[in-house]
mmCIF file of C-alpha atoms in Angstrom:
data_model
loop_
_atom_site.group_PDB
_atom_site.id
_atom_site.type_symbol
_atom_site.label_atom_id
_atom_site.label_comp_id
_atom_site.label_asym_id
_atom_site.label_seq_id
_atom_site.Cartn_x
_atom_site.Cartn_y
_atom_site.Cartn_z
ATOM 1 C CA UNK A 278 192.214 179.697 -69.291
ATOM 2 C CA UNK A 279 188.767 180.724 -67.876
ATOM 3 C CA UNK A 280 186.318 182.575 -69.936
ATOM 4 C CA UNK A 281 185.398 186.074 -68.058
ATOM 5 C CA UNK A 282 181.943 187.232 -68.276
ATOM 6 C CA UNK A 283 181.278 190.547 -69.375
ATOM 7 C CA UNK A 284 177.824 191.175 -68.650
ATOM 8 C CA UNK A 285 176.041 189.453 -65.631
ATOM 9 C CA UNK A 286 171.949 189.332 -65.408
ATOM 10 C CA UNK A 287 170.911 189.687 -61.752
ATOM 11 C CA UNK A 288 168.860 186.743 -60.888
ATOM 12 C CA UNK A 289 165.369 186.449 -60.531
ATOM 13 C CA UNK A 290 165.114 185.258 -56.495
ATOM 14 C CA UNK A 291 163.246 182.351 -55.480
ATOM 15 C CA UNK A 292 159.821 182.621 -54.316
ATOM 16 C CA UNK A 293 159.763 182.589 -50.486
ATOM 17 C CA UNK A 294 156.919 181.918 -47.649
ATOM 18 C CA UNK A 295 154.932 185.314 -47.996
ATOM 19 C CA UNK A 296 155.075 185.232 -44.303
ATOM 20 C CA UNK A 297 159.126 186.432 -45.072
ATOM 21 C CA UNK A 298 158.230 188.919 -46.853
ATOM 22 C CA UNK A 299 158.154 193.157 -46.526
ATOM 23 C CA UNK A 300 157.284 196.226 -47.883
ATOM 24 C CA UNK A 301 160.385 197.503 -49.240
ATOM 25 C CA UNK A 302 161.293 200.795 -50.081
ATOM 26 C CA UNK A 303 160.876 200.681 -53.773
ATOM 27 C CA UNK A 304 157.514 199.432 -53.080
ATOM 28 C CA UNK A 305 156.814 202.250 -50.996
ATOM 29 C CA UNK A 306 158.127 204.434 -53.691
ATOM 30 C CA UNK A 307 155.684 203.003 -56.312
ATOM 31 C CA UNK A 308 152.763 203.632 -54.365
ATOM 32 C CA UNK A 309 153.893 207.339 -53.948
ATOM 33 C CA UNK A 310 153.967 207.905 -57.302
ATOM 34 C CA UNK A 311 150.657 206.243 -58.135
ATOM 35 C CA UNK A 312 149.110 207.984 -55.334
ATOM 36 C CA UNK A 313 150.689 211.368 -55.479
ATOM 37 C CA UNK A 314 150.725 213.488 -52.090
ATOM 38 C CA UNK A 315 148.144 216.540 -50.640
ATOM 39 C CA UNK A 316 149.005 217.679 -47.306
ATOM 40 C CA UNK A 317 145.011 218.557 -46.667
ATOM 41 C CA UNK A 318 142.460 215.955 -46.392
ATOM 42 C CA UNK A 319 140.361 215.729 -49.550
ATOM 43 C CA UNK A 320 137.184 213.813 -51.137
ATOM 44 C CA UNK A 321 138.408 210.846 -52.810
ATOM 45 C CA UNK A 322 136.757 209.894 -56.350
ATOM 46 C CA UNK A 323 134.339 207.879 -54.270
ATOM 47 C CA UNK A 324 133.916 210.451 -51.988
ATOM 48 C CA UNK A 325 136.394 209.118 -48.562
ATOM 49 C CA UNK A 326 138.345 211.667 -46.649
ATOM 50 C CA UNK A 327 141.813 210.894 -48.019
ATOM 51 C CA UNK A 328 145.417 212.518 -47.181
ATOM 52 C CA UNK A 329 149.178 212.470 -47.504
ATOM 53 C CA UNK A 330 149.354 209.740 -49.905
ATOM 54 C CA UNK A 331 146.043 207.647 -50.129
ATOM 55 C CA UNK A 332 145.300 207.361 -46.100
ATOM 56 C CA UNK A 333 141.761 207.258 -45.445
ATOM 57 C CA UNK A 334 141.659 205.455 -41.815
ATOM 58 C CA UNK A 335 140.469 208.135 -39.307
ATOM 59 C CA UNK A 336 141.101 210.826 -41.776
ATOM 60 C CA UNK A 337 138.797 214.226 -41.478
ATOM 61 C CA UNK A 338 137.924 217.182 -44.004
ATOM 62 C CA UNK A 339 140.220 220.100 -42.841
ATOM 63 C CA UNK A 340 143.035 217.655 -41.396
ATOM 64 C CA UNK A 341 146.954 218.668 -42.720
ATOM 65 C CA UNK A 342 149.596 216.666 -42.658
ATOM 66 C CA UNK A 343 153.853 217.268 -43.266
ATOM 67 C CA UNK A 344 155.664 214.805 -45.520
ATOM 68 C CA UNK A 345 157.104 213.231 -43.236
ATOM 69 C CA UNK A 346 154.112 212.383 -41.441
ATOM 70 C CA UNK A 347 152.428 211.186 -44.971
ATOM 71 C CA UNK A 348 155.150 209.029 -44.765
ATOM 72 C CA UNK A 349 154.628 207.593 -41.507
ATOM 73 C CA UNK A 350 151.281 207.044 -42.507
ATOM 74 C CA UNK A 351 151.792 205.530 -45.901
ATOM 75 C CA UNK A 352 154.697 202.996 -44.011
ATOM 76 C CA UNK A 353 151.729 201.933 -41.414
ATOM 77 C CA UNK A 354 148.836 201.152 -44.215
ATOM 78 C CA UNK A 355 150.805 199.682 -46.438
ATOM 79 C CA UNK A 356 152.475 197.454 -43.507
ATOM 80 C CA UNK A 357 148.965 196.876 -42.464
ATOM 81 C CA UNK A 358 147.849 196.211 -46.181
ATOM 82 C CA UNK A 359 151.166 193.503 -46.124
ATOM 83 C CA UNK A 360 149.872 191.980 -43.355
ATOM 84 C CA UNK A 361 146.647 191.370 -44.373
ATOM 85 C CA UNK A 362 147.800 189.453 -47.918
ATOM 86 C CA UNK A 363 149.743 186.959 -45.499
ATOM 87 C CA UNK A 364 146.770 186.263 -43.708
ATOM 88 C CA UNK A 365 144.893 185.112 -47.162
ATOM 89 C CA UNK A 366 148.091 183.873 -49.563
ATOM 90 C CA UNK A 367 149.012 180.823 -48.978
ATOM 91 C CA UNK A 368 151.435 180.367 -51.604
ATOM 92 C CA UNK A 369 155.048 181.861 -51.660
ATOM 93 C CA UNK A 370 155.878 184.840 -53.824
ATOM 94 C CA UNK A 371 158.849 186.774 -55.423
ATOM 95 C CA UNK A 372 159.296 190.022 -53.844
ATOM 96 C CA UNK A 373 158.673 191.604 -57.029
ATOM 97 C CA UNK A 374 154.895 189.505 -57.493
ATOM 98 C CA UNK A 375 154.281 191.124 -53.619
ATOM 99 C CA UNK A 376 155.100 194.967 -54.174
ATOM 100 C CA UNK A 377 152.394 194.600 -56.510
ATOM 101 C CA UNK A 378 149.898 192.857 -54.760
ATOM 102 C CA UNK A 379 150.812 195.658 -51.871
ATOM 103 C CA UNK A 380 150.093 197.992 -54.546
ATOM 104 C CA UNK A 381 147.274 196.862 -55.208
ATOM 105 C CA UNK A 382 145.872 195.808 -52.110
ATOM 106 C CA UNK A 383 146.938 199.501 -50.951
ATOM 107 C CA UNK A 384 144.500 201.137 -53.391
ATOM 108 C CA UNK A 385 140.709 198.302 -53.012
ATOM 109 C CA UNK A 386 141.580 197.240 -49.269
ATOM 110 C CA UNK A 387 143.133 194.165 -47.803
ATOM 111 C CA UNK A 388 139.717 192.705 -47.281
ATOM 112 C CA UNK A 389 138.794 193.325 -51.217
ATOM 113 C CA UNK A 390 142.255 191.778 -52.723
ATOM 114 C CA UNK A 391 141.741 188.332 -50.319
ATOM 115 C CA UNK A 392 138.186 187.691 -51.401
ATOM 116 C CA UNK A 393 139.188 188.229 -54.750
ATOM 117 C CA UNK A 394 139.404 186.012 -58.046
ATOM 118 C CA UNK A 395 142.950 187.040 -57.928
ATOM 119 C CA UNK A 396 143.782 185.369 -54.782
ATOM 120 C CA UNK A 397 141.967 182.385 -55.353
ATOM 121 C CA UNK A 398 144.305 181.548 -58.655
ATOM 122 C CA UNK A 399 146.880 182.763 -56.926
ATOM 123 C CA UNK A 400 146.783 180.081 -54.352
ATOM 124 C CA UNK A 401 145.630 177.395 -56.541
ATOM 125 C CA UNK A 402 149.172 178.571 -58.199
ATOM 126 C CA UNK A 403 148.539 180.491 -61.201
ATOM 127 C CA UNK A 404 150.525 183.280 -60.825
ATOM 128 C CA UNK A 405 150.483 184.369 -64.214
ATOM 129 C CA UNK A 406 146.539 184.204 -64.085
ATOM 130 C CA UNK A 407 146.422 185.916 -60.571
ATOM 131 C CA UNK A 408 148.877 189.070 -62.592
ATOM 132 C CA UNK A 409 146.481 189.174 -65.322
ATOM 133 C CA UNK A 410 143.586 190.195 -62.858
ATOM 134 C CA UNK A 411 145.111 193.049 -61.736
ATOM 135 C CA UNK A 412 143.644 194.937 -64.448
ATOM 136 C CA UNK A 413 139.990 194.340 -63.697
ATOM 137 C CA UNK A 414 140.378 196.878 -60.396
ATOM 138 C CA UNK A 415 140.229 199.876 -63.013
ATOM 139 C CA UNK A 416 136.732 201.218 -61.261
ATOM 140 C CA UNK A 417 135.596 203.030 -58.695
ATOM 141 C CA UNK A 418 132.430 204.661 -57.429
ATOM 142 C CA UNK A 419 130.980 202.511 -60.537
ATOM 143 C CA UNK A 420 133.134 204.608 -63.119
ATOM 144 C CA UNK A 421 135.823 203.548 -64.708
ATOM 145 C CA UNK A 422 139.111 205.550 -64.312
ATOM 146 C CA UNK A 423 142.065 205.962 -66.489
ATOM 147 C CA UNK A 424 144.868 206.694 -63.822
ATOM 148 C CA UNK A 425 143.384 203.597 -62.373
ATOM 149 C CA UNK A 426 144.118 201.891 -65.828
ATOM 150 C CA UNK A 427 147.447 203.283 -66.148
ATOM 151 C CA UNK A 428 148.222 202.155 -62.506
ATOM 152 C CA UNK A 429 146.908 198.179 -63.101
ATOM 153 C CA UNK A 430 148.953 197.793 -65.862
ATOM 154 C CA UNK A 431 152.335 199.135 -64.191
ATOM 155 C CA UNK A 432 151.468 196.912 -61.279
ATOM 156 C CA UNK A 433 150.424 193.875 -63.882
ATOM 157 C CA UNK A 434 153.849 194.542 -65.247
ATOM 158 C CA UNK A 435 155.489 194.314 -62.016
ATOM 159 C CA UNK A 436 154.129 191.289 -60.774
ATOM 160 C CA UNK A 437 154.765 189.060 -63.766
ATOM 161 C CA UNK A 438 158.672 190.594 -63.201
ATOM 162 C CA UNK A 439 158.725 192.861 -66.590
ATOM 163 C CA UNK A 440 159.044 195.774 -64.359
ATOM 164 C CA UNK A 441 159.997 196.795 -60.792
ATOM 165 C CA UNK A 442 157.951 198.967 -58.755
#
């Protein structure tokens, strides 16, 4: 007689190409949250017009925006932001280890996350090393911020597969 399993663990997925990869909802969801939304365009902590949910590209002081179009907006950076990790990882990821680099890359710029440390043990294939550096990207303007802290380890979490965005 077969034995019936009661309780079933959900996989971890294989790692895929990157180039298969997308920003999924839940991602999108984390960087919400991290983000937090303001319908007027504001000075960042490093002083960069910024609105809806972190947008900065062609943003101006006095701008508005509805939700839904801070959600347009955060869909089309963080696609962009997506886009730019496949152009510098070469290795393939778990969706889980890419929400977080999305994340991340998000916040310090496509162009800062592929010259980075972090992508350089990444595709040398340390992927536990290439988590761990998520935490170093705790400054900006020179200071060192707390929600920024906060953020790096939820994401550091994420991409070693503790958590999910």
């Amino acid at each position: 007689m077969p034995v019936l399993k009661t309780t079933m663990e959900a996989p971890k997925s294989s790692r895929m190409p990157v180039g298969t990869l997308f920003v999924l909802a839940a991602c999108l969801t984390a960087i919400m949250g991290y983000e937090g939304h303001k319908e007027e365009a504001y000075l960042d902590s490093v002083g960069v017009p910024t609105i809806g949910y972190g947008t900065t590209e062609g943003v101006e002081l006095g701008q508005r925006v509805t939700a839904a179009e801070a959600e347009q907006l955060l869909l089309r950076d963080a696609t962009q932001v997506g886009d730019a990790i496949k152009t510098c990882v070469t290795v393939p990821l778990h969706q889980y280890e890419y929400d977080a680099f999305v994340s991340l890359a998000y916040n310090i710029g496509g162009g800062a996350f592929c010259k980075s440390t972090l992508v350089k043990k990444l595709n040398a294939g340390d992927y536990t090393g290439a988590c761990n550096e998520i935490p170093r990207w705790v400054y900006a303007g020179g200071q060192k911020l707390h929600g920024l802290e906060i953020r790096r380890e939820r994401e550091r979490k994420t991409c070693l597969g503790e958590t999910m965005p």
